[in-house]
Tab-separated table of C-alpha atoms and ligand atoms in Angstrom:
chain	number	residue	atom	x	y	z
A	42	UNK	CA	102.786	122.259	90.433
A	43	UNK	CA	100.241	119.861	88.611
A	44	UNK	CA	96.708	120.127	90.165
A	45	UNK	CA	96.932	116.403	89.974
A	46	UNK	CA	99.305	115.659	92.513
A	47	UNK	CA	98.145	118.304	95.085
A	48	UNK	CA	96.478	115.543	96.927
A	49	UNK	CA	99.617	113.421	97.940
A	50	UNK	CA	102.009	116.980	97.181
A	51	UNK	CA	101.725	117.657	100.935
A	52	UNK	CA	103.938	115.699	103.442
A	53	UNK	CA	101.591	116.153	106.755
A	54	UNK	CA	99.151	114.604	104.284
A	55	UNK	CA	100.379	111.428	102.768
A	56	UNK	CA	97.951	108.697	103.330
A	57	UNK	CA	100.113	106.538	106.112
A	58	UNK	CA	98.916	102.968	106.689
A	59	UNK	CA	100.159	100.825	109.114
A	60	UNK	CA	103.140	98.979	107.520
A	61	UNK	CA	104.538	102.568	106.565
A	62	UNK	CA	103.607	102.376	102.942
A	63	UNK	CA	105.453	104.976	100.646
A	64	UNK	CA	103.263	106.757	98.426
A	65	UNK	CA	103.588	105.214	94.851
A	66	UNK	CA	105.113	107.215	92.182
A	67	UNK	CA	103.828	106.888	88.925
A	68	UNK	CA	105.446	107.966	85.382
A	69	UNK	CA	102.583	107.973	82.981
A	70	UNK	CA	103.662	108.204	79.067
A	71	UNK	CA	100.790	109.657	76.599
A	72	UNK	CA	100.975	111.847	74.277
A	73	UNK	CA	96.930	112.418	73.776
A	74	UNK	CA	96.558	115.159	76.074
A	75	UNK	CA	92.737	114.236	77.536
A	76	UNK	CA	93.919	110.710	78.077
A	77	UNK	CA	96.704	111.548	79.937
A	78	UNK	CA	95.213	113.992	82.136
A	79	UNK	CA	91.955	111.627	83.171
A	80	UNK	CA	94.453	108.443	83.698
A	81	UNK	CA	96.415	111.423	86.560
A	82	UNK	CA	93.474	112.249	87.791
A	83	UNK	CA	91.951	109.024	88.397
A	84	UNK	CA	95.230	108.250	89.621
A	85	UNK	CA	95.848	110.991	91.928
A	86	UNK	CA	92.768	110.640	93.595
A	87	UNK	CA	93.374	107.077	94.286
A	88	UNK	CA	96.676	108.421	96.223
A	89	UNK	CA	99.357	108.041	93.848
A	90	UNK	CA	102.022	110.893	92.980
A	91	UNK	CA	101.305	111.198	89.516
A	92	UNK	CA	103.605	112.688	86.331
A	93	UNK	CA	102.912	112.903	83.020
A	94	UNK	CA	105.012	112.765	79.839
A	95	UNK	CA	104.351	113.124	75.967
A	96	UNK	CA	107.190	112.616	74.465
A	97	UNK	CA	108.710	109.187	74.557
A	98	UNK	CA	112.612	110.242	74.405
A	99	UNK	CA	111.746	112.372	77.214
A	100	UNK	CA	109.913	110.098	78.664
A	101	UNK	CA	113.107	107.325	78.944
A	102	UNK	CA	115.218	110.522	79.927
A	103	UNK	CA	113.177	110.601	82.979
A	104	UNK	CA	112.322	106.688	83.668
A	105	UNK	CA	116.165	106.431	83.919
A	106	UNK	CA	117.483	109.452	85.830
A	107	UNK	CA	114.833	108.762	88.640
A	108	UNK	CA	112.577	106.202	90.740
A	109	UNK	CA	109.044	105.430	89.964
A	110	UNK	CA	107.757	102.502	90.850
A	111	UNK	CA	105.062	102.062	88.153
A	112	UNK	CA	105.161	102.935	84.674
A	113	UNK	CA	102.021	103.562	82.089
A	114	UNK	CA	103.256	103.407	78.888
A	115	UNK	CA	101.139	103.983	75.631
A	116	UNK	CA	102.023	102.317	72.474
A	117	UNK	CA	102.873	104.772	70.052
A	118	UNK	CA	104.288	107.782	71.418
A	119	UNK	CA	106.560	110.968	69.260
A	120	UNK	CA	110.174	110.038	69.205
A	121	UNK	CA	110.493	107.014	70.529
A	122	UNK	CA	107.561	104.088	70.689
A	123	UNK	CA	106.398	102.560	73.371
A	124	UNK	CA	107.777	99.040	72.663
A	125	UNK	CA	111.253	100.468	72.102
A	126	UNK	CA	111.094	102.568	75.496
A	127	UNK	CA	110.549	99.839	77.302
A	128	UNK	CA	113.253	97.927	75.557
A	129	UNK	CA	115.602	100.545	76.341
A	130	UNK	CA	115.116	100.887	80.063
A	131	UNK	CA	115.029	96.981	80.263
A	132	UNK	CA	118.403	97.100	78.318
A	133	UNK	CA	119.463	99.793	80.910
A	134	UNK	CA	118.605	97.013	83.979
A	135	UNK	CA	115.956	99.374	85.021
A	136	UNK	CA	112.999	97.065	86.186
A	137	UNK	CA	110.185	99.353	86.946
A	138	UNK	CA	106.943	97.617	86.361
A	139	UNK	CA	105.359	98.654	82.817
A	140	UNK	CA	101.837	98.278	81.952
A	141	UNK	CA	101.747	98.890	77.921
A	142	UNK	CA	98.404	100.918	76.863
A	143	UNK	CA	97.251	100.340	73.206
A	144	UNK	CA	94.824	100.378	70.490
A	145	UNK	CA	96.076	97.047	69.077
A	146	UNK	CA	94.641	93.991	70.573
A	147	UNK	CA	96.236	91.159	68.349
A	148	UNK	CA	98.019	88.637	70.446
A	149	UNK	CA	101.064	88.756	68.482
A	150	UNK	CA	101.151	92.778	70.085
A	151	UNK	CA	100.699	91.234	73.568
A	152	UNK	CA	103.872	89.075	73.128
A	153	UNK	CA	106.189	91.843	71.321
A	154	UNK	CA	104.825	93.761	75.056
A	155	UNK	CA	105.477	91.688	77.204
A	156	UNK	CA	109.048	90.240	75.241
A	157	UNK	CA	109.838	93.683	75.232
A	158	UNK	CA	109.763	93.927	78.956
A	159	UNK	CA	106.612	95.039	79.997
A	160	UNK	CA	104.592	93.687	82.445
A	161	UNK	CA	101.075	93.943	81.632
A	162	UNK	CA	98.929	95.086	78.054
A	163	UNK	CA	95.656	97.320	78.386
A	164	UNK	CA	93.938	97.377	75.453
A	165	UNK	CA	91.962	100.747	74.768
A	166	UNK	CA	89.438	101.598	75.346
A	167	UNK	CA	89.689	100.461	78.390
A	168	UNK	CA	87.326	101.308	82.151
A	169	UNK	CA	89.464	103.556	84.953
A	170	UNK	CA	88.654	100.292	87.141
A	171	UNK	CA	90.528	97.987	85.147
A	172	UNK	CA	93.339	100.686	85.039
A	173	UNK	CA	93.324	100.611	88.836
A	174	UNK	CA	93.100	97.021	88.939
A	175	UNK	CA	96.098	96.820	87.080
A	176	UNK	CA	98.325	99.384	88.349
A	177	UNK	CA	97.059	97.682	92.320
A	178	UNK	CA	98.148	94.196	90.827
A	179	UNK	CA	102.222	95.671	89.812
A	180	UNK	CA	102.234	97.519	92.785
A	181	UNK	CA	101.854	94.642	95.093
A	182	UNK	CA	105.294	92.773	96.504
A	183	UNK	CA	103.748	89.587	97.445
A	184	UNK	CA	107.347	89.155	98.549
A	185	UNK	CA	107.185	91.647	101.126
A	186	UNK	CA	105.739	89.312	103.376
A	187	UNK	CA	109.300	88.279	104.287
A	188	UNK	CA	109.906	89.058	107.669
A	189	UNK	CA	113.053	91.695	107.980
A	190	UNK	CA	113.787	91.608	105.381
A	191	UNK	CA	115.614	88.241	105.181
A	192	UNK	CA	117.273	86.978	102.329
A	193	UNK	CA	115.419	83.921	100.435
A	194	UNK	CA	117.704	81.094	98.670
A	195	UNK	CA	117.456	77.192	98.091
A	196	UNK	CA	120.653	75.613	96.517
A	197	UNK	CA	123.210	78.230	94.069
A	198	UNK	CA	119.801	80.730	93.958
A	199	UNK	CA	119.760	84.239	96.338
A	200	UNK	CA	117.327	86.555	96.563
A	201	UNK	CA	117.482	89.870	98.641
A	202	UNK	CA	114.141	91.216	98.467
A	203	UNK	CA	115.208	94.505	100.061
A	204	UNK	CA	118.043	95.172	97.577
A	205	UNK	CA	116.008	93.774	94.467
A	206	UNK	CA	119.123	91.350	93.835
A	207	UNK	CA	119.096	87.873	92.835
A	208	UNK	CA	122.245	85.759	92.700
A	209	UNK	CA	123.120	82.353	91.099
A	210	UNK	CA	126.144	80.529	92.011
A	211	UNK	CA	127.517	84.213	93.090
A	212	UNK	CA	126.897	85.809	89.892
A	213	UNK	CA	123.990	88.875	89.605
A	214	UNK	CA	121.214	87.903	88.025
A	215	UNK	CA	119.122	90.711	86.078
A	216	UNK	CA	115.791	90.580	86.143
A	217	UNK	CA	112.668	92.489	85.139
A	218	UNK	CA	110.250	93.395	88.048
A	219	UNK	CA	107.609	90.402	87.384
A	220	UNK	CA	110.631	87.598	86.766
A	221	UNK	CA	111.413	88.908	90.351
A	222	UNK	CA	108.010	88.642	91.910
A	223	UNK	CA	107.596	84.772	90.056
A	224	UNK	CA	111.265	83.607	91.584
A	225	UNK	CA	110.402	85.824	95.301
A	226	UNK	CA	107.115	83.382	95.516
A	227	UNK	CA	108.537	80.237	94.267
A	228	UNK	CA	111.496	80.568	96.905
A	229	UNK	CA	109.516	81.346	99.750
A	230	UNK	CA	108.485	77.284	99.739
A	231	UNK	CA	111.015	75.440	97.606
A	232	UNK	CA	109.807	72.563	96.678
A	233	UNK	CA	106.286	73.310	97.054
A	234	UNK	CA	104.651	73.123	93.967
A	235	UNK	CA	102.408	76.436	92.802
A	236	UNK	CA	99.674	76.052	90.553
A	237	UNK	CA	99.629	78.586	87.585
A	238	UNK	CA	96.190	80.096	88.694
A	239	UNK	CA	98.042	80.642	92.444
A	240	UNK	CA	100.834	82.226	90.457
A	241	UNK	CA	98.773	84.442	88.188
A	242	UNK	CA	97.124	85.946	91.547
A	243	UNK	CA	100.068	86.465	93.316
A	244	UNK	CA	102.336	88.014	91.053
A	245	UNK	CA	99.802	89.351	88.311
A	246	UNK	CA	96.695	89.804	91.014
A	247	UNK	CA	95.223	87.546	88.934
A	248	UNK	CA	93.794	90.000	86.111
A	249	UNK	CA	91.281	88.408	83.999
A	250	UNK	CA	92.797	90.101	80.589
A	251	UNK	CA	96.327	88.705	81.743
A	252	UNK	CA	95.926	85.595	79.603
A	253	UNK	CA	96.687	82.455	81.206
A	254	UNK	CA	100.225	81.373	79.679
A	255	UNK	CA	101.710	84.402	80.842
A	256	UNK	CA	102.710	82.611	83.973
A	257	UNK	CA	104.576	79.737	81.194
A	258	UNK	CA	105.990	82.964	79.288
A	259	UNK	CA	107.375	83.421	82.396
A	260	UNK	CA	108.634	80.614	84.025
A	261	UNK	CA	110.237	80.290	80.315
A	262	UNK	CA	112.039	83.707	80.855
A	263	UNK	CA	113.590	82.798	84.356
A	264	UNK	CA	115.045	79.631	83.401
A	265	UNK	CA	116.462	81.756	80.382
A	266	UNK	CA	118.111	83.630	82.819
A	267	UNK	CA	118.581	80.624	85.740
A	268	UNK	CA	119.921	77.673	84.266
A	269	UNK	CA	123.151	77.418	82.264
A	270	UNK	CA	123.133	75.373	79.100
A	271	UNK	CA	122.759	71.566	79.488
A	272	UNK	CA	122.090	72.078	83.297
A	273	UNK	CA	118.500	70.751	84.986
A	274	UNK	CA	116.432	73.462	85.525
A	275	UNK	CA	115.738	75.466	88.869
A	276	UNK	CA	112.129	75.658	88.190
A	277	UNK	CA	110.719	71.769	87.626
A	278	UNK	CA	107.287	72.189	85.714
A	279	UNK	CA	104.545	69.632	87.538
A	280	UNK	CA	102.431	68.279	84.335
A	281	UNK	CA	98.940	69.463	84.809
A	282	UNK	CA	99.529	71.409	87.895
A	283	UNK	CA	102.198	74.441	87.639
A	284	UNK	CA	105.577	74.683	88.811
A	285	UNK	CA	108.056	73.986	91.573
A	286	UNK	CA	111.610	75.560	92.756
A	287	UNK	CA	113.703	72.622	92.852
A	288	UNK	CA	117.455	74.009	94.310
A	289	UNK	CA	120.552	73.075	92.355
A	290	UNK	CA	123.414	72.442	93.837
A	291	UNK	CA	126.123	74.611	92.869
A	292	UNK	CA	128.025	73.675	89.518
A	293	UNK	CA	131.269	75.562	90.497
B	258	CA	CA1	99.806	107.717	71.345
């Protein structure tokens, strides 16, 4: 067993907090050995369960055949790259949050990140606070607020935050972990208009690297996904301010 886990390895031990909090499983991908075992350890000590994997084909073995709810995921990795992993498990519906580690810092990295699914870039080198930062900010459900569990819609739009299942007009919706978070807190308050720096804490815990169109980038991807061709669009964009959910009635 990995001396990096032994902290959270023992049942009678798990930190328990009030609302019954899980422990947090996390799947970190990086092949440079030092790295990865300083990221576990600063990690583990923070109380997550903590793995560790080198090999990118490996590593999309293992992000697919079981749960974690956080993924750290560096750039270029033997086998298969970190973009392409990511890619992969989002082409697989898997959802897990991904934060992307790399040496590159040109914006036009950022976007092929983030386009490729993932849910937050950390440029290296980066400080073990700004790690945690991170990793606290994708492991937050803002939409577990929602008391038992109940199911959030407005108009043709569902959204089962316990099952992680969106519907529109009947039809499943797929979406990637931060698309979810954006449509949970719009559809707690249809109608109510969210500003993007409300938005940005919420759903990105309002990381000062994140940079501040991410929440457009966003919005962009949802209505992808939301609206059919020709059809207004669920999410109404308030000029100067941020964005609304504005339900549709049903087309069919
Ligand atoms: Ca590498």
């Amino acid at each position: 067993m990995s001396v990096f886990t032994g902290k959270v390895a023992q049942g009678a031990e798990l930190p328990q907090s009030g609302d019954n909090t899980q422990v947090m499983r996390i799947l970190v991908v990086e092949d440079e050995e030092r790295l990865a075992r300083l990221i576990s350890r600063v990690l583990a000590e923070e109380g997550y369960a903590v793995e560790t994997e080198a090999n990118g084909r490996e590593a999309l073995m293992r992000a697919l055949a079981d749960e974690y709810d956080l993924l750290i995921v560096d750039w270029m990795l033997p086998d298969l790259g970190g973009v392409q992993l990511v890619k992969r498990l989002r082409a697989a519906e898997v959802g897990t949050p991904a934060i992307m580690l790399t040496a590159r810092d040109q914006i036009e990295d950022r976007v092929a990140g983030l386009d490729a699914g993932a849910d937050d870039y950390l440029p290296k080198p980066f400080a073990f606070p700004e790690l945690l930062a991170r990793v606290r900010a994708l492991t937050r459900r803002p939409w577990s607020e929602v008391k038992d569990g109940a199911i959030l819609g407005a108009g043709d739009v569902t959204l089962d935050p316990v099952r992680h299942v969106v519907r529109h007009g009947g039809e499943t919706v797929d979406l990637t972990a931060k698309e979810f978070a954006l449509l949970a807190t719009l559809l707690q308050r249809p109608g109510q208009v969210f500003t993007r720096s409300v938005l940005l804490d919420t759903v990105w815990g309002a990381s000062p690297e994140v940079y501040a169109n991410v929440v457009d980038l966003y919005v962009s991807y949802l209505r992808k996904k939301l609206d059919g061709d020709g059809n207004a669009s669920h999410i109404r964009t308030v000029r100067g301010v941020g964005y609304t959910f504005e339900p549709q009635p049903g087309a069919r």
